[in-house]
Amino acid sequence: MASFSFNFRIVDVNGNGVLDGFDDQDLNLSDARSETMSDNNSADDNFNVGEPWIVAGDSGGFAGFYQGSVVINGETFFVFQNGAARVLFGAVTDPAAFKTALDADRTLYESAMLNIDTTSPTPVCFAAGTCITTPSGETPVDTLRIGDLILTADGRAVPVKWIGRQTIVSLFAGDRARPVRVTAGALGNGLPHTDLVLTADHALILEGFAINAGALVNGTTVTLDPAPDRATYYHVETEEHDVILANGVPAESFVDYVGRTAFDNYAEYVDLYGQERGIAEMPLARSAAPGWCHAPFAQGSLT
């Protein structure tokens, strides 16, 4: 079941994405809520477009049909259609400051509503502090910059085209949103050289397979960490879908089956490149099934 907590609600009464004023007839901003909502669907933990959601807590009742997610002034909101109205729910860092910013500049809302991301909003990235191999040594992923050179697993130096940044604020309840911790040495041959923390749908490249980190969880050497209250994850985009090195482990770079609009700094990408581009996925078999174990690892540390 997909669910999240929120502390801020925006109601666009006529649902047209354009704010003509800031009274309750057009935009309702509430910074006094602290509730949870879910799709009440035990079959999966995805955010499915068109699915009805309900709100728990004091208000209760029907929230609307899920439409997608948007980023407004660096904060993620989930969009629901409820009759003619569009209702947005989010967990913002500072509700009072966010309300002030939105009151002052209505285009923050209007521009965001032009880029509703309909993909399931599960982060697919590295945790801050992950060491990415470069020609001059290792660099934390959160300090990499556009144009920096990084090394691929086959020894090529390729420039960073973009660093996608996604901040998650206790929005999810399902295991897919909890970061995976691959402990030092878990993959054999001393790898990773230090604990590697990444999201469950980010693939490591092992024995010619692209294996989502969540598929490696075994409860001992590869585990799910508790979901932090707030965390920022980073994705490295190069010209192609490359194999880079994270804490020494071959891992995938960005591939665009994950929407860029889900990232906090999507506007930066548009400013730099004008429009999104497609990236062909490398021709490797991908596994997302839990409990994956290939024969070489059955003899090594990954048990």
Short mmCIF file of C-alpha atoms in Angstrom, two decimals:
data_model
loop_
_atom_site.label_atom_id
_atom_site.label_comp_id
_atom_site.label_asym_id
_atom_site.label_seq_id
_atom_site.Cartn_x
_atom_site.Cartn_y
_atom_site.Cartn_z
CA MET A 1 0.00 0.00 0.00
CA ALA A 2 1.37 3.40 -0.97
CA SER A 3 1.08 6.13 1.65
CA PHE A 4 2.76 9.32 2.85
CA SER A 5 2.52 11.97 5.52
CA PHE A 6 1.85 15.63 4.74
CA ASN A 7 1.84 18.94 6.54
CA PHE A 8 0.78 21.28 3.73
CA ARG A 9 -2.17 21.32 1.36
CA ILE A 10 -2.83 23.49 -1.69
CA VAL A 11 -6.30 23.63 -3.25
CA ASP A 12 -6.66 25.05 -6.76
CA VAL A 13 -10.44 25.36 -6.76
CA ASN A 14 -10.97 25.61 -10.52
CA GLY A 15 -8.11 23.24 -11.32
CA ASN A 16 -6.74 25.23 -14.25
CA GLY A 17 -3.23 25.66 -12.86
CA VAL A 18 -3.45 29.45 -13.05
CA LEU A 19 -3.85 31.47 -9.87
CA ASP A 20 -5.92 34.61 -10.35
CA GLY A 21 -5.79 35.58 -6.69
CA PHE A 22 -4.90 34.33 -3.27
CA ASP A 23 -8.22 34.17 -1.50
CA ASP A 24 -9.94 30.91 -0.58
CA GLN A 25 -11.96 30.96 -3.78
CA ASP A 26 -8.87 30.29 -5.85
CA LEU A 27 -6.02 29.09 -3.68
CA ASN A 28 -6.25 27.63 -0.22
CA LEU A 29 -2.95 27.29 1.62
CA SER A 30 -2.98 25.32 4.85
CA ASP A 31 0.08 25.01 7.05
CA ALA A 32 -1.74 23.58 10.09
CA ARG A 33 -2.21 20.01 8.92
CA SER A 34 -0.19 16.97 9.91
CA GLU A 35 -1.89 13.88 8.60
CA THR A 36 -1.38 10.80 6.45
CA MET A 37 -3.03 9.51 3.30
CA SER A 38 -2.95 6.29 1.31
CA ASP A 39 -4.33 4.57 -1.75
CA ASN A 40 -5.80 1.81 0.46
CA ASN A 41 -4.48 -0.71 -2.06
CA SER A 42 -2.61 -3.58 -0.44
CA ALA A 43 -1.65 -5.06 -3.83
CA ASP A 44 1.33 -2.73 -4.40
CA ASP A 45 3.16 0.32 -3.04
CA ASN A 46 3.26 2.27 -6.31
CA PHE A 47 1.69 5.64 -7.00
CA ASN A 48 -0.69 4.75 -9.85
CA VAL A 49 -2.23 7.50 -11.96
CA GLY A 50 -6.01 7.51 -11.69
CA GLU A 51 -6.09 5.60 -8.42
CA PRO A 52 -8.36 7.00 -5.66
CA TRP A 53 -6.73 8.05 -2.38
CA ILE A 54 -8.13 8.67 1.08
CA VAL A 55 -6.94 10.97 3.87
CA ALA A 56 -6.60 9.67 7.41
CA GLY A 57 -6.56 11.85 10.52
CA ASP A 58 -8.77 14.75 11.47
CA SER A 59 -10.12 15.61 8.01
CA GLY A 60 -10.62 12.06 6.71
CA GLY A 61 -12.42 11.21 3.52
CA PHE A 62 -11.69 11.14 -0.18
CA ALA A 63 -8.63 13.08 -1.37
CA GLY A 64 -9.05 12.59 -5.09
CA PHE A 65 -7.61 10.63 -7.98
CA TYR A 66 -3.82 10.62 -8.18
CA GLN A 67 -2.44 12.66 -11.11
CA GLY A 68 1.31 12.76 -10.46
CA SER A 69 3.91 14.79 -8.57
CA VAL A 70 5.36 18.27 -8.95
CA VAL A 71 8.22 20.18 -7.36
CA ILE A 72 7.28 23.68 -6.13
CA ASN A 73 10.10 25.86 -4.83
CA GLY A 74 12.18 22.75 -4.02
CA GLU A 75 9.36 20.87 -2.25
CA THR A 76 7.60 17.78 -3.64
CA PHE A 77 3.81 17.75 -3.82
CA PHE A 78 1.43 15.02 -4.97
CA VAL A 79 -1.42 16.14 -7.21
CA PHE A 80 -4.98 14.84 -6.95
CA GLN A 81 -8.08 15.63 -9.01
CA ASN A 82 -11.19 16.04 -6.89
CA GLY A 83 -14.10 17.14 -9.06
CA ALA A 84 -13.08 20.38 -10.76
CA ALA A 85 -10.43 21.11 -8.15
CA ARG A 86 -6.82 20.06 -8.01
CA VAL A 87 -5.58 19.33 -4.50
CA LEU A 88 -1.86 19.09 -3.73
CA PHE A 89 -0.38 17.48 -0.62
CA GLY A 90 3.24 17.76 0.50
CA ALA A 91 5.59 17.55 3.48
CA VAL A 92 7.49 20.82 3.44
CA THR A 93 10.48 21.75 5.55
CA ASP A 94 9.17 25.11 6.76
CA PRO A 95 5.43 25.57 6.08
CA ALA A 96 5.32 29.23 7.09
CA ALA A 97 8.27 30.18 4.86
CA PHE A 98 6.87 28.14 1.98
CA LYS A 99 3.49 29.88 2.27
CA THR A 100 5.21 33.27 2.26
CA ALA A 101 7.17 32.38 -0.88
CA LEU A 102 4.08 31.13 -2.70
CA ASP A 103 2.05 34.16 -1.65
CA ALA A 104 4.79 36.40 -3.06
CA ASP A 105 5.22 34.58 -6.37
CA ARG A 106 2.24 32.70 -7.78
CA THR A 107 4.28 31.57 -10.80
CA LEU A 108 6.05 29.05 -8.53
CA TYR A 109 2.80 27.10 -8.59
CA GLU A 110 1.84 27.84 -12.17
CA SER A 111 5.17 26.77 -13.69
CA ALA A 112 5.26 23.60 -11.59
CA MET A 113 1.83 22.55 -12.80
CA LEU A 114 3.12 22.56 -16.38
CA ASN A 115 5.45 19.67 -15.47
CA ILE A 116 3.41 17.03 -13.64
CA ASP A 117 5.48 13.86 -13.38
CA THR A 118 3.26 10.80 -13.77
CA THR A 119 5.91 8.22 -12.90
CA SER A 120 5.78 6.47 -9.54
CA PRO A 121 7.84 8.82 -7.30
CA THR A 122 10.31 6.36 -5.87
CA PRO A 123 13.83 7.84 -5.69
CA VAL A 124 16.53 6.05 -7.71
CA CYS A 125 19.80 7.56 -6.56
CA PHE A 126 22.89 7.48 -4.33
CA ALA A 127 22.90 8.75 -0.76
CA ALA A 128 25.00 11.80 0.07
CA GLY A 129 28.62 10.88 0.76
CA THR A 130 28.77 8.03 -1.77
CA CYS A 131 32.28 8.06 -3.27
CA ILE A 132 32.38 8.24 -7.08
CA THR A 133 35.67 7.31 -8.74
CA THR A 134 37.32 10.06 -10.80
CA PRO A 135 40.68 10.18 -12.63
CA SER A 136 42.20 11.90 -9.58
CA GLY A 137 40.62 9.69 -6.89
CA GLU A 138 37.24 9.47 -5.24
CA THR A 139 34.80 12.37 -4.83
CA PRO A 140 31.58 12.43 -2.78
CA VAL A 141 28.63 12.42 -5.16
CA ASP A 142 27.12 15.49 -3.51
CA THR A 143 30.22 17.56 -4.36
CA LEU A 144 30.45 16.56 -8.03
CA ARG A 145 29.75 19.34 -10.50
CA ILE A 146 28.69 19.48 -14.14
CA GLY A 147 31.77 19.01 -16.34
CA ASP A 148 33.77 17.05 -13.74
CA LEU A 149 35.38 13.91 -15.12
CA ILE A 150 34.48 10.54 -13.61
CA LEU A 151 35.78 7.07 -14.44
CA THR A 152 33.67 4.30 -15.90
CA ALA A 153 34.22 0.68 -14.90
CA ASP A 154 36.10 0.08 -18.18
CA GLY A 155 38.51 2.94 -17.47
CA ARG A 156 37.10 5.75 -19.62
CA ALA A 157 37.01 9.32 -18.30
CA VAL A 158 33.60 10.83 -19.07
CA PRO A 159 32.23 14.24 -18.10
CA VAL A 160 29.28 14.69 -15.77
CA LYS A 161 26.39 16.13 -17.78
CA TRP A 162 24.08 16.73 -14.82
CA ILE A 163 23.64 15.84 -11.14
CA GLY A 164 19.99 15.17 -10.32
CA ARG A 165 19.08 15.96 -6.72
CA GLN A 166 15.96 14.58 -5.01
CA THR A 167 14.94 15.36 -1.43
CA ILE A 168 12.60 12.93 0.31
CA VAL A 169 10.79 14.00 3.49
CA SER A 170 9.29 10.88 5.11
CA LEU A 171 6.75 10.59 2.31
CA PHE A 172 6.72 6.85 1.86
CA ALA A 173 5.77 3.84 3.97
CA GLY A 174 6.70 1.00 1.63
CA ASP A 175 10.04 -0.81 1.65
CA ARG A 176 10.92 0.48 -1.83
CA ALA A 177 11.48 3.94 -0.34
CA ARG A 178 13.80 2.76 2.43
CA PRO A 179 17.47 3.02 1.41
CA VAL A 180 19.48 -0.16 0.93
CA ARG A 181 22.76 -0.54 2.81
CA VAL A 182 25.36 -2.81 1.20
CA THR A 183 27.89 -3.36 3.98
CA ALA A 184 31.62 -3.22 3.34
CA GLY A 185 32.85 -6.42 1.70
CA ALA A 186 29.35 -7.83 1.13
CA LEU A 187 29.93 -8.35 -2.60
CA GLY A 188 33.29 -10.09 -2.22
CA ASN A 189 36.79 -8.93 -3.09
CA GLY A 190 36.53 -6.21 -0.45
CA LEU A 191 33.64 -4.44 -2.20
CA PRO A 192 32.16 -2.10 -1.45
CA HIS A 193 35.19 -0.68 0.34
CA THR A 194 32.84 1.13 2.76
CA ASP A 195 29.11 0.77 3.31
CA LEU A 196 27.20 1.79 0.18
CA VAL A 197 23.79 3.38 0.72
CA LEU A 198 21.48 3.83 -2.26
CA THR A 199 17.82 3.52 -3.16
CA ALA A 200 16.25 0.15 -3.84
CA ASP A 201 15.64 0.65 -7.56
CA HIS A 202 19.19 1.81 -8.36
CA ALA A 203 21.09 -0.98 -10.14
CA LEU A 204 24.53 -2.33 -9.39
CA ILE A 205 26.29 -4.08 -12.27
CA LEU A 206 27.26 -7.57 -11.11
CA GLU A 207 28.52 -10.39 -13.32
CA GLY A 208 26.99 -8.83 -16.42
CA PHE A 209 23.58 -8.19 -14.85
CA ALA A 210 21.96 -4.91 -13.77
CA ILE A 211 20.68 -5.85 -10.31
CA ASN A 212 18.46 -3.41 -8.45
CA ALA A 213 19.86 -2.94 -4.95
CA GLY A 214 16.57 -3.99 -3.39
CA ALA A 215 16.92 -7.41 -5.01
CA LEU A 216 20.15 -8.02 -3.06
CA VAL A 217 18.64 -7.53 0.40
CA ASN A 218 19.35 -10.57 2.56
CA GLY A 219 18.82 -9.18 6.04
CA THR A 220 22.46 -9.53 7.10
CA THR A 221 25.11 -8.06 4.79
CA VAL A 222 22.61 -6.18 2.61
CA THR A 223 19.79 -4.56 4.58
CA LEU A 224 17.07 -1.94 4.42
CA ASP A 225 17.82 1.09 6.56
CA PRO A 226 14.93 2.85 8.34
CA ALA A 227 13.50 5.69 6.28
CA PRO A 228 15.14 8.94 7.47
CA ASP A 229 12.98 11.93 8.33
CA ARG A 230 14.63 13.83 5.50
CA ALA A 231 17.30 12.75 3.02
CA THR A 232 18.71 14.00 -0.27
CA TYR A 233 19.73 11.54 -2.97
CA TYR A 234 21.91 12.20 -6.02
CA HIS A 235 21.92 10.74 -9.52
CA VAL A 236 24.84 11.15 -11.92
CA GLU A 237 24.00 11.71 -15.59
CA THR A 238 26.62 11.23 -18.31
CA GLU A 239 26.17 11.30 -22.07
CA GLU A 240 25.24 7.62 -22.12
CA HIS A 241 23.92 5.02 -19.68
CA ASP A 242 27.32 4.17 -18.22
CA VAL A 243 28.76 1.91 -15.56
CA ILE A 244 30.47 4.10 -12.96
CA LEU A 245 32.09 3.18 -9.64
CA ALA A 246 30.36 3.94 -6.32
CA ASN A 247 32.42 3.03 -3.22
CA GLY A 248 34.32 0.84 -5.68
CA VAL A 249 31.24 -1.05 -6.92
CA PRO A 250 30.11 -0.88 -10.57
CA ALA A 251 26.77 0.96 -10.65
CA GLU A 252 24.59 2.52 -13.30
CA SER A 253 24.53 6.18 -14.18
CA PHE A 254 21.24 7.96 -14.89
CA VAL A 255 18.87 6.45 -17.45
CA ASP A 256 15.70 8.30 -18.34
CA TYR A 257 13.11 5.68 -17.50
CA VAL A 258 13.10 7.68 -14.27
CA GLY A 259 11.58 11.10 -15.01
CA ARG A 260 13.88 14.08 -14.48
CA THR A 261 10.89 16.13 -13.36
CA ALA A 262 10.98 14.20 -10.07
CA PHE A 263 14.27 15.89 -9.16
CA ASP A 264 14.40 19.09 -7.11
CA ASN A 265 16.65 20.81 -9.65
CA TYR A 266 14.76 19.87 -12.82
CA ALA A 267 14.54 23.57 -13.76
CA GLU A 268 18.35 23.66 -13.84
CA TYR A 269 18.37 20.87 -16.42
CA VAL A 270 15.87 22.73 -18.62
CA ASP A 271 17.88 25.96 -18.30
CA LEU A 272 21.04 24.15 -19.39
CA TYR A 273 19.75 21.93 -22.17
CA GLY A 274 16.40 23.36 -23.23
CA GLN A 275 14.55 20.06 -23.26
CA GLU A 276 14.86 16.53 -22.00
CA ARG A 277 16.72 13.98 -24.06
CA GLY A 278 16.42 10.22 -24.27
CA ILE A 279 19.18 7.90 -23.06
CA ALA A 280 19.26 4.35 -24.37
CA GLU A 281 19.54 1.77 -21.60
CA MET A 282 22.64 -0.41 -21.74
CA PRO A 283 21.91 -3.92 -23.10
CA LEU A 284 22.06 -5.80 -19.80
CA ALA A 285 19.45 -8.07 -18.26
CA ARG A 286 17.92 -6.29 -15.25
CA SER A 287 16.65 -7.99 -12.11
CA ALA A 288 14.41 -6.36 -9.53
CA ALA A 289 13.22 -9.59 -7.90
CA PRO A 290 13.94 -9.91 -4.16
CA GLY A 291 16.47 -12.51 -3.11
CA TRP A 292 18.51 -12.43 -6.32
CA CYS A 293 21.67 -14.51 -6.08
CA HIS A 294 23.91 -15.43 -8.99
CA ALA A 295 26.20 -18.45 -8.72
CA PRO A 296 29.50 -16.55 -8.17
CA PHE A 297 27.99 -14.67 -5.21
CA ALA A 298 26.56 -17.86 -3.72
CA GLN A 299 30.20 -18.83 -3.04
CA GLY A 300 31.22 -15.39 -1.73
CA SER A 301 30.15 -12.88 0.87
CA LEU A 302 26.65 -12.17 -0.38
CA THR A 303 24.79 -14.72 1.70
#
